[in-house]
Coordinates of C-alpha atoms and ligand atoms in Angstrom, one line a residue:
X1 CA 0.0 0.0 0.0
X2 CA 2.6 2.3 0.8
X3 CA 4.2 2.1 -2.3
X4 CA 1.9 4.6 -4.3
X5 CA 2.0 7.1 -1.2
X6 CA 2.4 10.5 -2.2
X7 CA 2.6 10.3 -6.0
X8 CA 0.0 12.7 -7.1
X9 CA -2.9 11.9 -4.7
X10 CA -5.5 14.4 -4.4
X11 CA -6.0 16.2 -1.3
X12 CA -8.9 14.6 0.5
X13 CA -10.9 16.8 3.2
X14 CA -11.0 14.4 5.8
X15 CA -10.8 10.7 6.1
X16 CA -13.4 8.7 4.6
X17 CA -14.4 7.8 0.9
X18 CA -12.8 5.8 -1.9
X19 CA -8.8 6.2 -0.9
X20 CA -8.2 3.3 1.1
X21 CA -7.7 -0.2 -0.2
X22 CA -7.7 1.8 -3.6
X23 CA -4.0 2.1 -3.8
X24 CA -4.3 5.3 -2.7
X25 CA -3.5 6.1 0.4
X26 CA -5.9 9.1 2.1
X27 CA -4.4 12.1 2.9
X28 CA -5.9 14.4 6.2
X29 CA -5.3 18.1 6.4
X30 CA -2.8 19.4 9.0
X31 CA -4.5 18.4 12.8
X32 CA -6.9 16.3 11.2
X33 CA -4.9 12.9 11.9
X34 CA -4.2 12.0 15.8
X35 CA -1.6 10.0 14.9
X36 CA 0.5 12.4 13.3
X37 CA -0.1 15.0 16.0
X38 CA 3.2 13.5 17.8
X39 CA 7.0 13.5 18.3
X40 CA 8.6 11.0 15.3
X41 CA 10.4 9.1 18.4
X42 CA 7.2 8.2 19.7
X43 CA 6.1 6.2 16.8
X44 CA 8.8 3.8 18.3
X45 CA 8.4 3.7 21.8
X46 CA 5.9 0.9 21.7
X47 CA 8.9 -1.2 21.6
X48 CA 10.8 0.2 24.2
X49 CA 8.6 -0.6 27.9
X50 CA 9.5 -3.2 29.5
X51 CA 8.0 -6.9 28.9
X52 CA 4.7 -7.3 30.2
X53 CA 3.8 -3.8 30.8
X54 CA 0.2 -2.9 31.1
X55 CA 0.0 0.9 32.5
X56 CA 1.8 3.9 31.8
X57 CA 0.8 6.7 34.0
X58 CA 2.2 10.1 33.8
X59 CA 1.7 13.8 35.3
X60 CA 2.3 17.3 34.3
X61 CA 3.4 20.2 35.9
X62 CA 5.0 23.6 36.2
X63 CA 8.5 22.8 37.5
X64 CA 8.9 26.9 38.4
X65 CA 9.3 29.9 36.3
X66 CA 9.1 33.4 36.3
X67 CA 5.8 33.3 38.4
X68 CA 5.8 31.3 41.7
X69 CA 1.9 29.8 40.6
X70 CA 0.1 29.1 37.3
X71 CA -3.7 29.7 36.2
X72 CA -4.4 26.5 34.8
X73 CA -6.6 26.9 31.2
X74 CA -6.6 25.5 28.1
X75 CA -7.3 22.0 27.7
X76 CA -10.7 21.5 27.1
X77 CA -10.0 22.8 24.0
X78 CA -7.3 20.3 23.2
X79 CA -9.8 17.4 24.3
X80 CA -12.5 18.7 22.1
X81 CA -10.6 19.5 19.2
X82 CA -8.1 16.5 19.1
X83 CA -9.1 13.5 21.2
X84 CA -13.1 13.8 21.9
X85 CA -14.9 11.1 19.6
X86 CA -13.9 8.1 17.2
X87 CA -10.8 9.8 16.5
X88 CA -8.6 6.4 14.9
X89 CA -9.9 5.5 11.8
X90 CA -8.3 3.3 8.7
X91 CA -8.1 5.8 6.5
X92 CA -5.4 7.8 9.7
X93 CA -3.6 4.4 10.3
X94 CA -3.0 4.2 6.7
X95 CA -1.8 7.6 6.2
X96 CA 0.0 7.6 9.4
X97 CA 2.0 4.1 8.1
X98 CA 3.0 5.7 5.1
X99 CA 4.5 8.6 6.6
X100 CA 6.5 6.0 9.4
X101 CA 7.4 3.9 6.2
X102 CA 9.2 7.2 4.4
X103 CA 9.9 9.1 7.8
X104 CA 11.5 6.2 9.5
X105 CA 12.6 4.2 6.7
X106 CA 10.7 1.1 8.1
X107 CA 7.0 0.4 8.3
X108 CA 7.6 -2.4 10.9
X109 CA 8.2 0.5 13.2
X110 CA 4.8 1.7 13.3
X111 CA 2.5 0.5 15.6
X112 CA -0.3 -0.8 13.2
X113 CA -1.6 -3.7 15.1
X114 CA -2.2 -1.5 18.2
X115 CA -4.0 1.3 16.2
X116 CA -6.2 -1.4 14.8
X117 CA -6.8 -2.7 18.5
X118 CA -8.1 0.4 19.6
X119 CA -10.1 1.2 16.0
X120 CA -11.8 -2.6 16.8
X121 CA -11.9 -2.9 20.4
X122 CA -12.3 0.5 21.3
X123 CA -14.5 1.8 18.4
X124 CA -11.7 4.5 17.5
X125 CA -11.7 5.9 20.8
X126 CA -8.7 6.4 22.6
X127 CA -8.5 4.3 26.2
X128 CA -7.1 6.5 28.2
X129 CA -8.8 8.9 31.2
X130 CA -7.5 12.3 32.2
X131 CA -7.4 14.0 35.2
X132 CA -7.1 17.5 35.7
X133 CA -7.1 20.8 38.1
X134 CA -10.7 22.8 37.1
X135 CA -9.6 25.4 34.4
X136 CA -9.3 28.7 36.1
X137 CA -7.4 27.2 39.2
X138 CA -4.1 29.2 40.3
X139 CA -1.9 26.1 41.4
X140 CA 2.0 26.9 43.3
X141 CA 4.5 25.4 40.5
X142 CA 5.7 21.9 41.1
X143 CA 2.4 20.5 41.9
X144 CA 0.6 18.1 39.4
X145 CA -1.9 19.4 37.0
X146 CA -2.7 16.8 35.0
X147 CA -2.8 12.9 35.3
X148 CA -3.2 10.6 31.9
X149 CA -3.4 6.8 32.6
X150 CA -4.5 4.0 29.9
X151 CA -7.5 2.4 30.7
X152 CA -6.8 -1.0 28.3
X153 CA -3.6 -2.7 29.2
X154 CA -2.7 -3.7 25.9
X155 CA -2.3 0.0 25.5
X156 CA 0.2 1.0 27.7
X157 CA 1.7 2.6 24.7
X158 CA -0.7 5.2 24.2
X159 CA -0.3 7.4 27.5
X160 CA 3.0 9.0 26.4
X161 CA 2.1 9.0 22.7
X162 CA -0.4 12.0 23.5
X163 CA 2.2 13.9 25.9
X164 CA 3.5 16.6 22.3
X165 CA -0.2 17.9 22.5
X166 CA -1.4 17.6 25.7
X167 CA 1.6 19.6 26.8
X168 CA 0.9 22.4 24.0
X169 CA -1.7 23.4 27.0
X170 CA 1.8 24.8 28.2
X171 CA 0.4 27.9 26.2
X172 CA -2.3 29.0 27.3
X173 CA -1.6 28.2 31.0
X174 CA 1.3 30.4 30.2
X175 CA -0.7 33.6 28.9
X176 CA -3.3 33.3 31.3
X177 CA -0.9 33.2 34.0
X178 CA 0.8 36.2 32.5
X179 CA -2.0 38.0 31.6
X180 CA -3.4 37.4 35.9
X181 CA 0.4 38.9 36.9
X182 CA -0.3 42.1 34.7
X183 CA -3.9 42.1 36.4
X184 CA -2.0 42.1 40.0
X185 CA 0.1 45.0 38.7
X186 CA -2.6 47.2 37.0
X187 CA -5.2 46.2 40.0
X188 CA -2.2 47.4 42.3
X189 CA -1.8 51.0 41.4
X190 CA -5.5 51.2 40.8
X191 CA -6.3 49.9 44.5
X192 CA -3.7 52.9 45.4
X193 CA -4.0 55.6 42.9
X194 CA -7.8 55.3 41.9
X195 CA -11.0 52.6 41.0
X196 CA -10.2 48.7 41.3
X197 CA -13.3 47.9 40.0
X198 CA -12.6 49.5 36.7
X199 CA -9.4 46.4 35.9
X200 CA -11.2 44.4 33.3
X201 CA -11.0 46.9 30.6
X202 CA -7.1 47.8 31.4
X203 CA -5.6 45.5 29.5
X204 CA -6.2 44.9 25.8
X205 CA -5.2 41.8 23.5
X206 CA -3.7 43.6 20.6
X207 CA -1.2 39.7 19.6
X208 CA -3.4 38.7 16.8
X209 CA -0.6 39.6 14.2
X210 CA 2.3 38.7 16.3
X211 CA 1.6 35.4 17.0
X212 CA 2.7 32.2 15.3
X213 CA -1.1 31.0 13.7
X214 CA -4.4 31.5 14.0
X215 CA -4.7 28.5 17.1
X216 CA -2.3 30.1 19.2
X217 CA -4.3 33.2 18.3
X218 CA -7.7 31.5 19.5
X219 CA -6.2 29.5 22.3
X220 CA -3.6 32.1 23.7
X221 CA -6.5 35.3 23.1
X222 CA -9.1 33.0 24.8
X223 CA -6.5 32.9 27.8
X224 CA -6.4 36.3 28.5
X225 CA -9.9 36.6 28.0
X226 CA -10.3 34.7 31.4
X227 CA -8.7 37.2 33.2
X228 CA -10.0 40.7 31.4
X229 CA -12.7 41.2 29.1
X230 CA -11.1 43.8 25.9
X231 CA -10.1 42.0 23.0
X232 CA -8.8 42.6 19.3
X233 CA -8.5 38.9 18.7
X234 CA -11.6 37.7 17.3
X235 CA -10.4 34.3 17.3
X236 CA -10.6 34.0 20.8
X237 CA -13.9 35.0 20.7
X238 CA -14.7 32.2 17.9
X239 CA -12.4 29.8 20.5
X240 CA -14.3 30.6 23.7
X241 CA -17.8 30.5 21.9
X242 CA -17.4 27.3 20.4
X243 CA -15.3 25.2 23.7
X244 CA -16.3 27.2 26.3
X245 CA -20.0 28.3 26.1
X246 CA -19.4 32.1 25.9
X247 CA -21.8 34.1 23.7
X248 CA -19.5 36.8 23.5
X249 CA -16.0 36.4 25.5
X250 CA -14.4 40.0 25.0
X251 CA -15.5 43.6 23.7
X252 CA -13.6 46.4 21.2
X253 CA -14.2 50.0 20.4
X254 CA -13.8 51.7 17.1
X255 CA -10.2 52.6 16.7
X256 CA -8.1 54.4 14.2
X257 CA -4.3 52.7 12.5
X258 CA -1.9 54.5 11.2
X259 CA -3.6 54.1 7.9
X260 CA -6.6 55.4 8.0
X261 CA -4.8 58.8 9.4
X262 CA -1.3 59.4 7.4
X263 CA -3.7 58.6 4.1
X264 CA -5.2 61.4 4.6
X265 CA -1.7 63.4 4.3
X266 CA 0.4 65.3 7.0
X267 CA -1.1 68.8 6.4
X268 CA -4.4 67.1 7.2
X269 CA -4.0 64.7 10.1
X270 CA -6.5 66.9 12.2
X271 CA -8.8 66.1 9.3
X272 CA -8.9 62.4 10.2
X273 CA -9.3 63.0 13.5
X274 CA -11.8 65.0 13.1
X275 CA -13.3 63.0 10.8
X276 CA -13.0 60.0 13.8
X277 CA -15.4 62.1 16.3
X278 CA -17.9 62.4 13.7
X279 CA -17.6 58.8 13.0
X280 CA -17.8 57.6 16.1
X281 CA -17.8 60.0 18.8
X282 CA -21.2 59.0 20.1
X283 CA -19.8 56.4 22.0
X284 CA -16.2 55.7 23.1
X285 CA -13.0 55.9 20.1
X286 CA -9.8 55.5 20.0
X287 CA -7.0 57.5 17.7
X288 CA -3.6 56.8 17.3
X289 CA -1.8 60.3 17.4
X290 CA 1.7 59.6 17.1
X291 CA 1.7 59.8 13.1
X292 CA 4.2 63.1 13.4
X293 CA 4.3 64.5 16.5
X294 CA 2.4 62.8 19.9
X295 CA 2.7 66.6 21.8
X296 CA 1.4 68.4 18.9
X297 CA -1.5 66.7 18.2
X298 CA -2.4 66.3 21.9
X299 CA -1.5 70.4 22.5
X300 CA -2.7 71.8 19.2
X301 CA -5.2 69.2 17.5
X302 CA -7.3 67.8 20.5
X303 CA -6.2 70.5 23.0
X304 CA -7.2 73.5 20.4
X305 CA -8.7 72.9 16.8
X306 CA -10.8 69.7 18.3
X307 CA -11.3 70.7 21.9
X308 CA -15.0 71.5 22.0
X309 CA -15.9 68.5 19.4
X310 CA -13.9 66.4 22.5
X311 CA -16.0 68.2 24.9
X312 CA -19.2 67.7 23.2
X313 CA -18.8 64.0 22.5
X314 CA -21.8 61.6 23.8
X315 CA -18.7 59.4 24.8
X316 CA -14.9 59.7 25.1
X317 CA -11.6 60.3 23.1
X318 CA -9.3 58.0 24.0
X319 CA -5.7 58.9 22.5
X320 CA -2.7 56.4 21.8
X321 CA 0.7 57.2 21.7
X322 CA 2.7 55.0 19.8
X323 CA 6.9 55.4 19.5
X324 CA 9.1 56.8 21.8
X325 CA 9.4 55.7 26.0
X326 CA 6.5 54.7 27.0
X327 CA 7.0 56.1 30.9
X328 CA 8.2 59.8 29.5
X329 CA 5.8 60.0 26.5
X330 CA 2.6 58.9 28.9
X331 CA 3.3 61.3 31.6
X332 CA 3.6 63.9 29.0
X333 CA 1.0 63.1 26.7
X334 CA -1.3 63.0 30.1
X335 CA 0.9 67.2 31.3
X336 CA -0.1 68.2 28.0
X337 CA -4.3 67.0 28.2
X338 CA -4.6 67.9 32.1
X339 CA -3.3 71.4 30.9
X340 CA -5.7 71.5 28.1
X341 CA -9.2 69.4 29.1
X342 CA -8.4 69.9 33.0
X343 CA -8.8 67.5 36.0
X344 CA -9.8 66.8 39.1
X345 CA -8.1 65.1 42.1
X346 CA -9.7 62.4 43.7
X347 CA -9.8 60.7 46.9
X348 CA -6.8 59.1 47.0
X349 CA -4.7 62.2 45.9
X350 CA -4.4 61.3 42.5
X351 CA -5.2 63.2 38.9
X352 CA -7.7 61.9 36.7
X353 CA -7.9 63.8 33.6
X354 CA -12.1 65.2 32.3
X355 CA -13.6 62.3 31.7
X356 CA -14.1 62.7 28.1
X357 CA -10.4 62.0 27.9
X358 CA -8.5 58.7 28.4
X359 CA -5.2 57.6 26.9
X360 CA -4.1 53.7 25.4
X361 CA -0.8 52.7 25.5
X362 CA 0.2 49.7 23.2
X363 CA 3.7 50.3 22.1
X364 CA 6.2 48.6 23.9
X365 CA 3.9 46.7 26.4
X366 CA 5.3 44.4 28.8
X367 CA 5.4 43.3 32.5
X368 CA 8.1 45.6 33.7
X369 CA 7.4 48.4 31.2
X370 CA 3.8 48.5 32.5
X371 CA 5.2 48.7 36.1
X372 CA 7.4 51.7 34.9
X373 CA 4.7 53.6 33.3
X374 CA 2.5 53.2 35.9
X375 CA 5.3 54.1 38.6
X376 CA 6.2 57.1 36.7
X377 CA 2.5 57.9 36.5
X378 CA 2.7 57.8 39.9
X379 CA 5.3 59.5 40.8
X380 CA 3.6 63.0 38.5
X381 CA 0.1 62.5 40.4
X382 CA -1.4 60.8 38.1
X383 CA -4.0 58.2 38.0
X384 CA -4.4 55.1 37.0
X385 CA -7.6 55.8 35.8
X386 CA -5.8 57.7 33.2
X387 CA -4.9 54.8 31.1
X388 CA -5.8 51.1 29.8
X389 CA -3.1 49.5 28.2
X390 CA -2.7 47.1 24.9
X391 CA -0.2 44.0 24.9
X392 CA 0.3 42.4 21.8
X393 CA 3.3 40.2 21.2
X394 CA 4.3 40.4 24.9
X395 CA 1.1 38.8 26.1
X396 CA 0.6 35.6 23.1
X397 CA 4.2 35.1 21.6
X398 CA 7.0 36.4 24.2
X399 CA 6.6 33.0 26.4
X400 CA 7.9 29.9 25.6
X401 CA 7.2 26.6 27.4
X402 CA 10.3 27.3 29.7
X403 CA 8.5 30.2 31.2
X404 CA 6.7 28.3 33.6
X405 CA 9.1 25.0 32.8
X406 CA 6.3 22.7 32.0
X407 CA 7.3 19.4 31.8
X408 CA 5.3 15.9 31.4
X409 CA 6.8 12.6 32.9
X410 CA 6.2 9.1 33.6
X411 CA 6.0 8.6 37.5
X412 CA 4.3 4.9 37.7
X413 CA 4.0 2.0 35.8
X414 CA 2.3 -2.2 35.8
X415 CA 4.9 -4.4 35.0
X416 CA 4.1 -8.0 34.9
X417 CA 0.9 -6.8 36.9
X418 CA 3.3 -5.6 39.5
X419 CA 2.7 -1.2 40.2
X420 CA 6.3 -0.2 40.5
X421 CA 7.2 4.3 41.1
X422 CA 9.0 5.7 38.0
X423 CA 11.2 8.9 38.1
X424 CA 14.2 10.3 37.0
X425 CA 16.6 12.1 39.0
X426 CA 19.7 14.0 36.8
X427 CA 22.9 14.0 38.8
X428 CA 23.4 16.8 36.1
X429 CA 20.5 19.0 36.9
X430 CA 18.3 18.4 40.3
X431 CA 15.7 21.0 38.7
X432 CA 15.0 18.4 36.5
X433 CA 13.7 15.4 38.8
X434 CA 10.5 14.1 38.6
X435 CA 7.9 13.1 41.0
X436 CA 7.2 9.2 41.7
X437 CA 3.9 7.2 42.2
X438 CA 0.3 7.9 41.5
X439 CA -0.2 11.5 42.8
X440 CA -3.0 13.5 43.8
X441 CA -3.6 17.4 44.2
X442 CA -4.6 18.1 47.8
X443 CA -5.6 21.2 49.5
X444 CA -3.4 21.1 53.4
X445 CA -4.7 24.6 55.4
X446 CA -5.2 26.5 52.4
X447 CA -3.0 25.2 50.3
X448 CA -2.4 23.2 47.5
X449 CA 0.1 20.1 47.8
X450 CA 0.8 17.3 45.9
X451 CA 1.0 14.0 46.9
X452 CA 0.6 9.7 46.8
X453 CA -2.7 8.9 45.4
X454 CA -3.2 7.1 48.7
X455 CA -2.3 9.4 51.4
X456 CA -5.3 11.2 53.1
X457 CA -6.9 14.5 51.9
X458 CA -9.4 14.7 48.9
X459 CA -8.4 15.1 45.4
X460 CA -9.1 18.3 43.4
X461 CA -8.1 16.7 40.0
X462 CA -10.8 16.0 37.9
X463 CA -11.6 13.0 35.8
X464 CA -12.1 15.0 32.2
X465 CA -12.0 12.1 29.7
X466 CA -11.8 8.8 30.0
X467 CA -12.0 5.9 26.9
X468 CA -12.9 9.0 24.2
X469 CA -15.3 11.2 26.0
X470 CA -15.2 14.4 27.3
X471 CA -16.6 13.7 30.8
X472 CA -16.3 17.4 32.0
X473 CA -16.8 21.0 30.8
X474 CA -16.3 24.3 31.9
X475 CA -17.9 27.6 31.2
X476 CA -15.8 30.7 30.5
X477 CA -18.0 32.1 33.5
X478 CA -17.2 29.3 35.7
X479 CA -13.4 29.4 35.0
X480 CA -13.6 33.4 35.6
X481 CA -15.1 33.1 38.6
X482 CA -12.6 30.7 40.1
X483 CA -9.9 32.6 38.4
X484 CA -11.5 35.9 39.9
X485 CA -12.0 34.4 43.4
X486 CA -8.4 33.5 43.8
X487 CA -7.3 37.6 42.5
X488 CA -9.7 39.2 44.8
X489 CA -8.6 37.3 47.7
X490 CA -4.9 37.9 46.6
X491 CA -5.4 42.0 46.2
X492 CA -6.9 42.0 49.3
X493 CA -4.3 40.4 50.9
X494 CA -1.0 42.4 49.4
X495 CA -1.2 45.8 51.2
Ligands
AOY1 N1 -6.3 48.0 18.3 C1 -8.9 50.2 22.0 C2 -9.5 49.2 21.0 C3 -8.4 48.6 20.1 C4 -5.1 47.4 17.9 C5 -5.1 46.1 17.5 C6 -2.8 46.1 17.0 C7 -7.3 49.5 19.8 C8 -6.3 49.2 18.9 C9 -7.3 50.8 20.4 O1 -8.1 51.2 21.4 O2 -6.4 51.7 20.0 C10 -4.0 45.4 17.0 C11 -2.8 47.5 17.4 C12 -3.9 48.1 17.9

């Protein structure tokens, strides 16, 4: 069969019809195969257990990081889009064997006869359950998230097979838990400098473009979308509607580019502003101002030739800088409108600029540069009501799976029906040890600690598929609640 792989088949949309048996071997678009959604290694670790193994079990965690604690999110989505259902079929063993055959060199190295077990005993469904945290937990690093077992002994194979994408929830974990750390920070200076209850709007997904594809987009937007609610990534919207039960998951303004201003020439750039409040100025717009000169526009454009049109607006201006450093540019952006629209001080001591002026920052966005701005903001008397804040590439692409150090391991096995601990412990690096035995997330006083399956102490994991069904969902409202229970208690706490 293998033999006419490749040479000048058709592209089939999925995997049934007349391919198979044909001579033609079916082909599946990119994530439509389970078996090809893998490490090439793995096709051969079948081989490698031990004699007379029947279980596999492993765990995942955050083994530390940058943050001391993760906000666990993300894999439902995995489950539903990749394992839910009948997802082994002939038409993916075949295609999967012809790739092993060219790949490897050696179609006795893939696994056929245990694919065809679990398309004929198991109906194409995979025989395995999953344990996990509730999405929207915050969980100390070095505790177990996840637990993935096989349920059919003769498929001991399988549990490590699926480790490449059940770790890709590294990801969004990763973005929620950054995107929760830039809630601390922003929810900080508001708590001291003006209105806490005003944080979900303060930070804006603005990554679409700067991430790596349209998933990440969906799942890495739909992460930071559990801890705020503005959005310019629509495919987390499409995400979280479709795995997560949210009508509508995030909210955006009208908003000017560079584009729809410089087009309009430099002699007339208060033209296209202009032009935005009459577009939209009954409710809230946004317009980048950088396009020649940040000071100008906000001294001479909105400050002079617009002011009353700002004034008279059913809603608000707010105004974007765009180049230069962020922490002088801000402060002076928000010298030059508190001179021009005026501001009151409020109860905690701090400016806040006539309400029908705000300003967006989105340049240059990260953790510690939104600490500075903010600090600097500060540090002039100024609110931070003032400002919301856009994070594009920062929040969904500037993290890799090291930021959190998520790792997957094998910590017990059934050999010869005898349950034995698995672990490894590197005499080169102890960092990267790994737990032993059947584990369990407990909460001890409070807290969250890991431990033997059979020690005392409930377990919070959650069986969320076993043998090809998704056994548990959550809402986006759920996981935000949890999510926002843990932050509340936390800003309370840090005075
Ligand atoms: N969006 C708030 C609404 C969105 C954006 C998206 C890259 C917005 C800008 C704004 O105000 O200015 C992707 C850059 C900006």
């Amino acid at each position: 069969m293998q033999e006419t792989i490749g040479v000048g088949t058709g592209t089939k949309e999925s995997g049934t019809g007349v391919g198979t048996g044909s001579g033609y071997a079916t082909r599946h678009r990119l994530g439509e195969n389970l078996i090809t959604l893998t490490d090439s290694y793995k096709l051969t670790h079948w081989r490698q257990y031990p004699p007379g193994t029947s279980k596999v079990y492993s765990y995942f965690e955050s083994r530390g990081g940058k943050f001391g604690e993760t906000l666990f999110f993300g894999l439902q989505y995995y489950l539903q889009r990749y394992l839910e259902g009948s997802v082994i079929t002939e038409e993916g063993i075949d295609e999967a064997e012809g790739i092993a055959a060219l790949h490897l060199g050696d179609k006795a190295l893939f696994n056929r006869k245990g694919w065809e077990h679990i398309l004929h005993e198991h109906d194409g469904k995979l025989p395995v359950s999953i344990k996990a945290v509730p999405e929207g937990t915050v969980v100390p690093t070095h505790n177990v998230l996840v637990t993935i077992e096989n349920t059919c002994p003769d498929c001991y194979w399988l549990t490590n097979y699926l480790e490449t994408l059940l770790v890709q929830t590294w990801y969004p974990t990763t973005v929620a838990t950054l995107s929760m750390k830039m809630k601390e920070l922003i929810g900080d200076y508001l708590k001291h400098t003006g209105t806490p209850d005003a944080i979900d709007f303060k930070l804006h997904d603005f990554g679409f473009r700067g991430v790596s594809s349209v998933e990440s987009a969906g799942v890495g937007g739909g992460a930071h979308l559990v801890n705020f609610r503005g959005t310019d990534t629509i495919a987390a919207l499409v995400m979280l509607r479709d795995h997560y039960g949210a009508q509508m998951a995030g909210f955006s303004i009208p908003a000017a580019e560079h584009s729809t201003i410089t087009s309009w020439g430099k002699a007339h750039e208060a033209d296209a502003m202009r032009n935005m409040l009459e577009q939209f100025g009954r409710g809230t717009v946004a317009v980048v101002s950088d396009s020649y000169n940040i000071f100008e526009a906000c001294s001479r454009i909105w400050g002079k030739k617009l002011r009353d049109k700002v004034l008279n607006m059913d809603g608000m201006l707010v105004i974007r800088p765009d180049s230069g450093h962020p922490p002088e540019v801000v402060v002076k952006v928000l010298d030059i409108l508190g001179e021009r629209f005026g501001y009151r001080v409020n109860g905690k001591g701090y400016k806040v600029l006539n309400d029908k002026v705000r300003v967006i920052q989105g340049d240059g966005i990260d953790l510690e540069m939104t600490e500075k701005i903010l600090k600097a903001m500060a540090e002039n008397k100024w609110s931070a009501d003032n400002i919301a804040f856009g994070m594009g590439g920062a929040l969904l692409q500037k993290l890799d799976r090291d930021t959190q150090k998520f790792a997957f391991k094998c910590s017990s096995a059934v050999v010869d029906g005898r349950m034995r601990n698995v672990f490894k412990k590197p005499v080169t690096d102890p960092g990267k040890n790994s737990k032993a035995g059947r584990l369990k997330l407990i909460l001890r006083d409070g807290d969250y600690a890991t431990v033997q399956e059979k020690a005392n102490g409930e377990d919070q994991l959650v069986e969320v598929f076993r043998d090809g069904k998704v056994m548990r969902t959550y809402t986006l409202e759920e996981i935000r609640g949890r999510a926002n229970g843990w932050f509340s208690r936390h800003l309370l706490r840090s005075d």
